[in-house]
Short mmCIF file of C-alpha atoms and ligand atoms in Angstrom, two decimals:
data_model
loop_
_atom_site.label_atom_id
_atom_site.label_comp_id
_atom_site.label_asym_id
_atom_site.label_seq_id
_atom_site.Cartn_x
_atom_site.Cartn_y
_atom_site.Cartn_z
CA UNK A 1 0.00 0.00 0.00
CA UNK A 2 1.15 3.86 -1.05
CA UNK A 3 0.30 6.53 1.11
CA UNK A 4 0.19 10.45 -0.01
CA UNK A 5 3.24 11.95 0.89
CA UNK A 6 1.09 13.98 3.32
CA UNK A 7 0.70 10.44 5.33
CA UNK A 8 3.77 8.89 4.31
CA UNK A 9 5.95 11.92 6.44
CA UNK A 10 4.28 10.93 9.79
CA UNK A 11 4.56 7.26 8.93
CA UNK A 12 8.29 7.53 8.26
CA UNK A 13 8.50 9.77 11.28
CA UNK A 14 7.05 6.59 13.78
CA UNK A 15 9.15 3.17 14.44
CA UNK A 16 9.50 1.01 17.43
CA UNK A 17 6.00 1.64 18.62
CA UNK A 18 4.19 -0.15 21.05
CA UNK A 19 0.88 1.72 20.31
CA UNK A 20 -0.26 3.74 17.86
CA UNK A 21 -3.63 5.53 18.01
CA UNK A 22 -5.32 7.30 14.80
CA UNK A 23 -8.19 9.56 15.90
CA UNK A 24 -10.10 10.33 12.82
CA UNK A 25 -8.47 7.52 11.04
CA UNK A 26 -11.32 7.18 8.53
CA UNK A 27 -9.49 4.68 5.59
CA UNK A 28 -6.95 3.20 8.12
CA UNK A 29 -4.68 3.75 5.54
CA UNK A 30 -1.86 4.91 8.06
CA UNK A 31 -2.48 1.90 10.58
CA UNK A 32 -2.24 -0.13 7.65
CA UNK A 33 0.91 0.43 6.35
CA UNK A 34 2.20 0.99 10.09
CA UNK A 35 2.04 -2.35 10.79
CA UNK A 36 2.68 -4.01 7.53
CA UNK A 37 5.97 -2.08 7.67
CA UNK A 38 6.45 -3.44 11.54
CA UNK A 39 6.39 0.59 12.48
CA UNK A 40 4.16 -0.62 15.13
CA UNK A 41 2.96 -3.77 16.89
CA UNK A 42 -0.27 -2.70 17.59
CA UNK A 43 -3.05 0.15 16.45
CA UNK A 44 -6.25 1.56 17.04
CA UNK A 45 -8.22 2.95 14.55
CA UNK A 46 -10.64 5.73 15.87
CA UNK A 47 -13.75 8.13 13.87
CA UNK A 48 -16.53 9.64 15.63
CA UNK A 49 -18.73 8.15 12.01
CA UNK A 50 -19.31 4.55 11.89
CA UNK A 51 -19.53 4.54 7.95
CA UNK A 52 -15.93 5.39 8.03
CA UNK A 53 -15.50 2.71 10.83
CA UNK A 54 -17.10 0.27 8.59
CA UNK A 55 -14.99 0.49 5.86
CA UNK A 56 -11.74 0.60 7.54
CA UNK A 57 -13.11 -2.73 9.56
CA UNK A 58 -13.81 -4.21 6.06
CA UNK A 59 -9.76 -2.53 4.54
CA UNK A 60 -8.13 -4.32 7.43
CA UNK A 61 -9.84 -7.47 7.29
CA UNK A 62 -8.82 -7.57 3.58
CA UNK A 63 -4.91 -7.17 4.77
CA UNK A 64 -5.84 -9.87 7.44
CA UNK A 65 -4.24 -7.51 10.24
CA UNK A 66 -7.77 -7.52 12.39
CA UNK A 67 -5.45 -8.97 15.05
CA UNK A 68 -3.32 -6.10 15.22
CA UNK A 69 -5.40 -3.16 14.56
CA UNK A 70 -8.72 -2.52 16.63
CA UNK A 71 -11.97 -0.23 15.53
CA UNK A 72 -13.30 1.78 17.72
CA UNK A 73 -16.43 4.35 17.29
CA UNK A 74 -16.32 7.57 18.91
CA UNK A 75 -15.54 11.46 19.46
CA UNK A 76 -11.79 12.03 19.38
CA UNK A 77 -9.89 10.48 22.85
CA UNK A 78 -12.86 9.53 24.56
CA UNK A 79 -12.21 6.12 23.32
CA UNK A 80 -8.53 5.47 24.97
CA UNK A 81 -8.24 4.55 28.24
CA UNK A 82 -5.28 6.69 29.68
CA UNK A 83 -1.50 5.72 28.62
CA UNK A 84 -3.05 3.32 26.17
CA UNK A 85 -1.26 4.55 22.86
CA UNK A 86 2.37 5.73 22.82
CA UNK A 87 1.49 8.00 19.67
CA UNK A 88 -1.20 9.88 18.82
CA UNK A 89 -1.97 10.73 15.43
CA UNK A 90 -4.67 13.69 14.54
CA UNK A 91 -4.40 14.17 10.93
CA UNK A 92 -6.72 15.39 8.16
CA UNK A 93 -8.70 17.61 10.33
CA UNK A 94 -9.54 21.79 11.42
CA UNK A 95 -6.86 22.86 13.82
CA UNK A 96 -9.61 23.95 16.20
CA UNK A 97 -11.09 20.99 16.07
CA UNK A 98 -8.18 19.24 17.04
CA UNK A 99 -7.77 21.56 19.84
CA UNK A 100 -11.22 21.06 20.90
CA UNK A 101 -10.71 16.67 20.67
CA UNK A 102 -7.53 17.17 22.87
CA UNK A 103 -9.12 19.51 25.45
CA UNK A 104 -11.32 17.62 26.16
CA UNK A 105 -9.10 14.40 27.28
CA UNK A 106 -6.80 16.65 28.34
CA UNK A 107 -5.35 13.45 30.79
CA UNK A 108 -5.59 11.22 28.16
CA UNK A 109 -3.59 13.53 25.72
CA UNK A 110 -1.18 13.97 28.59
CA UNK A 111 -0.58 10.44 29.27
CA UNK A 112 0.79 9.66 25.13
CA UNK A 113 4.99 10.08 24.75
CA UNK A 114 4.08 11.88 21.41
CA UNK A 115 1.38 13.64 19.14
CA UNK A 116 1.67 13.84 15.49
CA UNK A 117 -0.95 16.18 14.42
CA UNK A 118 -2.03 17.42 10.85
CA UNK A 119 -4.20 20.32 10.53
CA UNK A 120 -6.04 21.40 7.59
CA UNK A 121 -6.57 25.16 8.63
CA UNK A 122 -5.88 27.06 11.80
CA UNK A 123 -2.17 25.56 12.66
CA UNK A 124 -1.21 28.65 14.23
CA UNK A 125 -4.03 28.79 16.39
CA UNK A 126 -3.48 24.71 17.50
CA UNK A 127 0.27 25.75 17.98
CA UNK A 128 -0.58 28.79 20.53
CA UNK A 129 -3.07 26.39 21.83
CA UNK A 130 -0.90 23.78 22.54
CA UNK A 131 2.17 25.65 24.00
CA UNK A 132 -0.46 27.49 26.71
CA UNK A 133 -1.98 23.67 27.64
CA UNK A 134 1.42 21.98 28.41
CA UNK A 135 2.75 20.88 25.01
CA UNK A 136 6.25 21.83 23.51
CA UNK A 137 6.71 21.66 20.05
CA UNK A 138 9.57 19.85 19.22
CA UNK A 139 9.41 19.46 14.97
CA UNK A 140 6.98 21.20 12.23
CA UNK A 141 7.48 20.56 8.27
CA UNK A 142 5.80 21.05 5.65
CA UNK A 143 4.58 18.70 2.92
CA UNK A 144 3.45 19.99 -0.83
CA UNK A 145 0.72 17.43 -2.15
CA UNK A 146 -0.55 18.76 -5.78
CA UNK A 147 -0.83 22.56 -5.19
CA UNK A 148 -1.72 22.48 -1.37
CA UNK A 149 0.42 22.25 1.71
CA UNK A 150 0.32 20.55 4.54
CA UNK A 151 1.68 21.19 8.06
CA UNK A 152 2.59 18.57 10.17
CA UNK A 153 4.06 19.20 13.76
CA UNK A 154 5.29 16.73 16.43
CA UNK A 155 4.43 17.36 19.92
CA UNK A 156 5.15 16.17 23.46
CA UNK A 157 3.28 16.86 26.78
CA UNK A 158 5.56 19.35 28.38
CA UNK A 159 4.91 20.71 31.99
CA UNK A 160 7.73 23.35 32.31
CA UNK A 161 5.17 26.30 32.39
CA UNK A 162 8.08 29.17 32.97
CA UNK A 163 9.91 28.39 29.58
CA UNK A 164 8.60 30.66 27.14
CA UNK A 165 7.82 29.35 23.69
CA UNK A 166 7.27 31.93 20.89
CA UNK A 167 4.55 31.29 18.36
CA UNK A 168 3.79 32.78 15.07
CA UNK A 169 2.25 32.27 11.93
CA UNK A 170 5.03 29.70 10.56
CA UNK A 171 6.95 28.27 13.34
CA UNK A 172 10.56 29.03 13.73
CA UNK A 173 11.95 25.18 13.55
CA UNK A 174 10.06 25.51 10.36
CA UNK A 175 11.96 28.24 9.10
CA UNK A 176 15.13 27.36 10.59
CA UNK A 177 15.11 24.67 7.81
CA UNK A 178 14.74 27.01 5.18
CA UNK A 179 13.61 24.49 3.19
CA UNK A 180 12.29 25.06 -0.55
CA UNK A 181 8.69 23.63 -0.03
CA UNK A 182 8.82 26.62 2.63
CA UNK A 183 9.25 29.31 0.07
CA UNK A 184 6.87 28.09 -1.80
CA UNK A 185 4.59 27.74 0.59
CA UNK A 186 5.00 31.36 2.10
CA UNK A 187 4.63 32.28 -1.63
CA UNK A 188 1.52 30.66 -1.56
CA UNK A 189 0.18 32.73 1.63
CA UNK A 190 1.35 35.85 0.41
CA UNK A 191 -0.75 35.40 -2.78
CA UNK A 192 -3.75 34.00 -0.80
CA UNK A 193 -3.65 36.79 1.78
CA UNK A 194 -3.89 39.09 -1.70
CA UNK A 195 -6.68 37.92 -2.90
CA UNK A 196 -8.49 38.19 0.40
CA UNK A 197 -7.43 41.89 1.02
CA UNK A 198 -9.07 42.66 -2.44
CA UNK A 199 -12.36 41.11 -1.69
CA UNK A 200 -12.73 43.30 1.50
CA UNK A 201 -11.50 46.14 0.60
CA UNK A 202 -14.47 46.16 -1.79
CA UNK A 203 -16.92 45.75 0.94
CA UNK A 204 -16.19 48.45 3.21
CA UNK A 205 -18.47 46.90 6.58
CA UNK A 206 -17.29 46.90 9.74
CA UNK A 207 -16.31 43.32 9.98
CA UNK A 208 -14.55 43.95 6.42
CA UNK A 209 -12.57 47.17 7.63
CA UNK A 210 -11.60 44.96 10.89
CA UNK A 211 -10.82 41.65 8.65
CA UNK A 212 -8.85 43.83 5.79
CA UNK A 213 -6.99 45.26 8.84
CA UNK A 214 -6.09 41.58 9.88
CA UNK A 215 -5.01 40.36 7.11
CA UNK A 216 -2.58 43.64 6.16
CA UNK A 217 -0.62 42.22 9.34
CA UNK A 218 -0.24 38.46 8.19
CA UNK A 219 0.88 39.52 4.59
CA UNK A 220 3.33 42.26 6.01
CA UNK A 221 4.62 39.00 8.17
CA UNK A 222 4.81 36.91 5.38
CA UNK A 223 6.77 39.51 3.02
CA UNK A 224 9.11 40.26 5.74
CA UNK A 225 9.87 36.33 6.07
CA UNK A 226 10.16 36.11 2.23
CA UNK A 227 12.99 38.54 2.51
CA UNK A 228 14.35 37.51 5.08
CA UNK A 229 15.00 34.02 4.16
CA UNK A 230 16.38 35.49 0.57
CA UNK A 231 18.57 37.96 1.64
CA UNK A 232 20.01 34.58 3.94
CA UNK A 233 20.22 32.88 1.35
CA UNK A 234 22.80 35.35 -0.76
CA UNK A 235 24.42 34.79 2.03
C1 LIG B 1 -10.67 14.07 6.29
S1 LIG B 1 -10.72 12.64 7.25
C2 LIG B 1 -8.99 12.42 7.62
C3 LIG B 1 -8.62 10.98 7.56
C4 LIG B 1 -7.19 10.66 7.92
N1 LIG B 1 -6.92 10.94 9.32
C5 LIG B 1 -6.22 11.40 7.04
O1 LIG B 1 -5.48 12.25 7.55
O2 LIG B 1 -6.20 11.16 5.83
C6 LIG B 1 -11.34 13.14 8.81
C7 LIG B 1 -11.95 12.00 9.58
O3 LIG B 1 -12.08 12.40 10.93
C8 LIG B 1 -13.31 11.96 11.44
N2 LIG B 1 -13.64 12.82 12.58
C9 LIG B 1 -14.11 14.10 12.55
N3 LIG B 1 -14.27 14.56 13.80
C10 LIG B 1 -13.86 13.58 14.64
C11 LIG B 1 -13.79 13.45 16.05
N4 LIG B 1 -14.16 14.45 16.86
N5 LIG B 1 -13.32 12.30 16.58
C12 LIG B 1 -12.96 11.27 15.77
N6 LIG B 1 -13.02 11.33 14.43
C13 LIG B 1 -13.46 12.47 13.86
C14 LIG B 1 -14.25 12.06 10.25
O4 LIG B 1 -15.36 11.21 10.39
C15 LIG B 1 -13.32 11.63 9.10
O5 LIG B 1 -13.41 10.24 8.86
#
């Protein structure tokens, strides 16, 4: 089995598990090939729908792994018991949402060595979430599938409060790597944060004044980054 390349960084990123758990897991295409590859001895296989359920049930009775990899039916953590899974993995969802699924199992998020977590929108509102809620940030990347990219950070629970840990719209480990996938993806932002200043400029509401405001910020941040990293680059 191939996975995207979206799915195939956090698989590559996991070995030696005990335990992984998938929340949202939907195709159980990641336990899959976790355990085919021996990444892991053991998964579980999580969505809040049962359709999805189903069909991963019926995907990994067709590999004949139903003794390795267990179904279960339910809203985000609720369905570990505490120190159950070594790894967490929350991929292919809203960044809110995924704050939302780990506040409330806070204890259960806690009690995991490591998250891996994948959100489609909002990262930089999951990051600030997660460093004020006892989680350090310890790698983010970020994968190009087609034209869209993907963020994926790694997380531990962390319960040194006093340590400050900056946040902002694309993390620093991120840019530390100065990768190319990185310029294009802050190319990507500046362009999208364009096209959204044009559209409310045109309205002229309150909310539109406030958002067009907003969104000046981000695309000044972005620009600055973009010449940042190029001027290091001539370097
Ligand atoms: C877009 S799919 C992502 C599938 C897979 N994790 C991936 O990254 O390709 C999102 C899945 O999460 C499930 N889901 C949404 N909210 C959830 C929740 N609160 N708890 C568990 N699963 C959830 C949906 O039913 C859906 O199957």
């Amino acid at each position: 089995m191939c996975l995207t390349p979206r799915l195939k960084i956090i698989a590559d990123s996991i070995e030696n598990c005990k335990c992984v758990a998938d929340i949202g897991s939907d195709h159980a295409y990641l336990p899959i090939y976790l355990v085919k590859h021996k990444k892991v001895k053991k998964a579980i296989a999580t969505d809040v729908n049962i359709g999805p359920a189903n069909n991963s049930k019926k995907r990994i009775q067709l590999h004949g792994l139903d003794n390795f990899i267990v179904i279960r039916v339910g809203f985000g953590l609720n369905v570990l018991e505490k120190g159950e899974a070594e790894i967490l993995v929350i991929s292919g969802m809203g960044g809110l949402l995924i704050a939302d699924i780990l506040k409330q199992s806070l204890e259960i998020a806690k009690s995991a060595g490591q998250l891996i977590l994948q959100p489609m929108r909002d990262s930089y509102l999951l990051r600030k979430w997660l460093v004020e809620n006892g989680f350090k940030i310890i790698d983010v990347e970020i994968v190009k599938e087609g034209n869209k990219f993907y963020e994926i950070m790694w997380v531990k629970p962390y319960d040194n409060v006093n340590e400050p840990q900056a946040i902002n719209y694309i993390d620093d480990k991120l840019l530390n790597k100065k990768s190319l996938v990185l310029k294009d993806y802050i190319d990507s932002k500046i362009k999208e944060y364009e096209t959204i200043i044009e559209r409310v400029k045109a309205q002229n509401t309150f909310n539109s004044i406030k958002r067009y405001k907003e969104c000046i910020i981000v695309l000044d941040y972005y620009k600055e980054v973009k010449e940042c990293l190029w001027q290091n680059a001539e370097l």
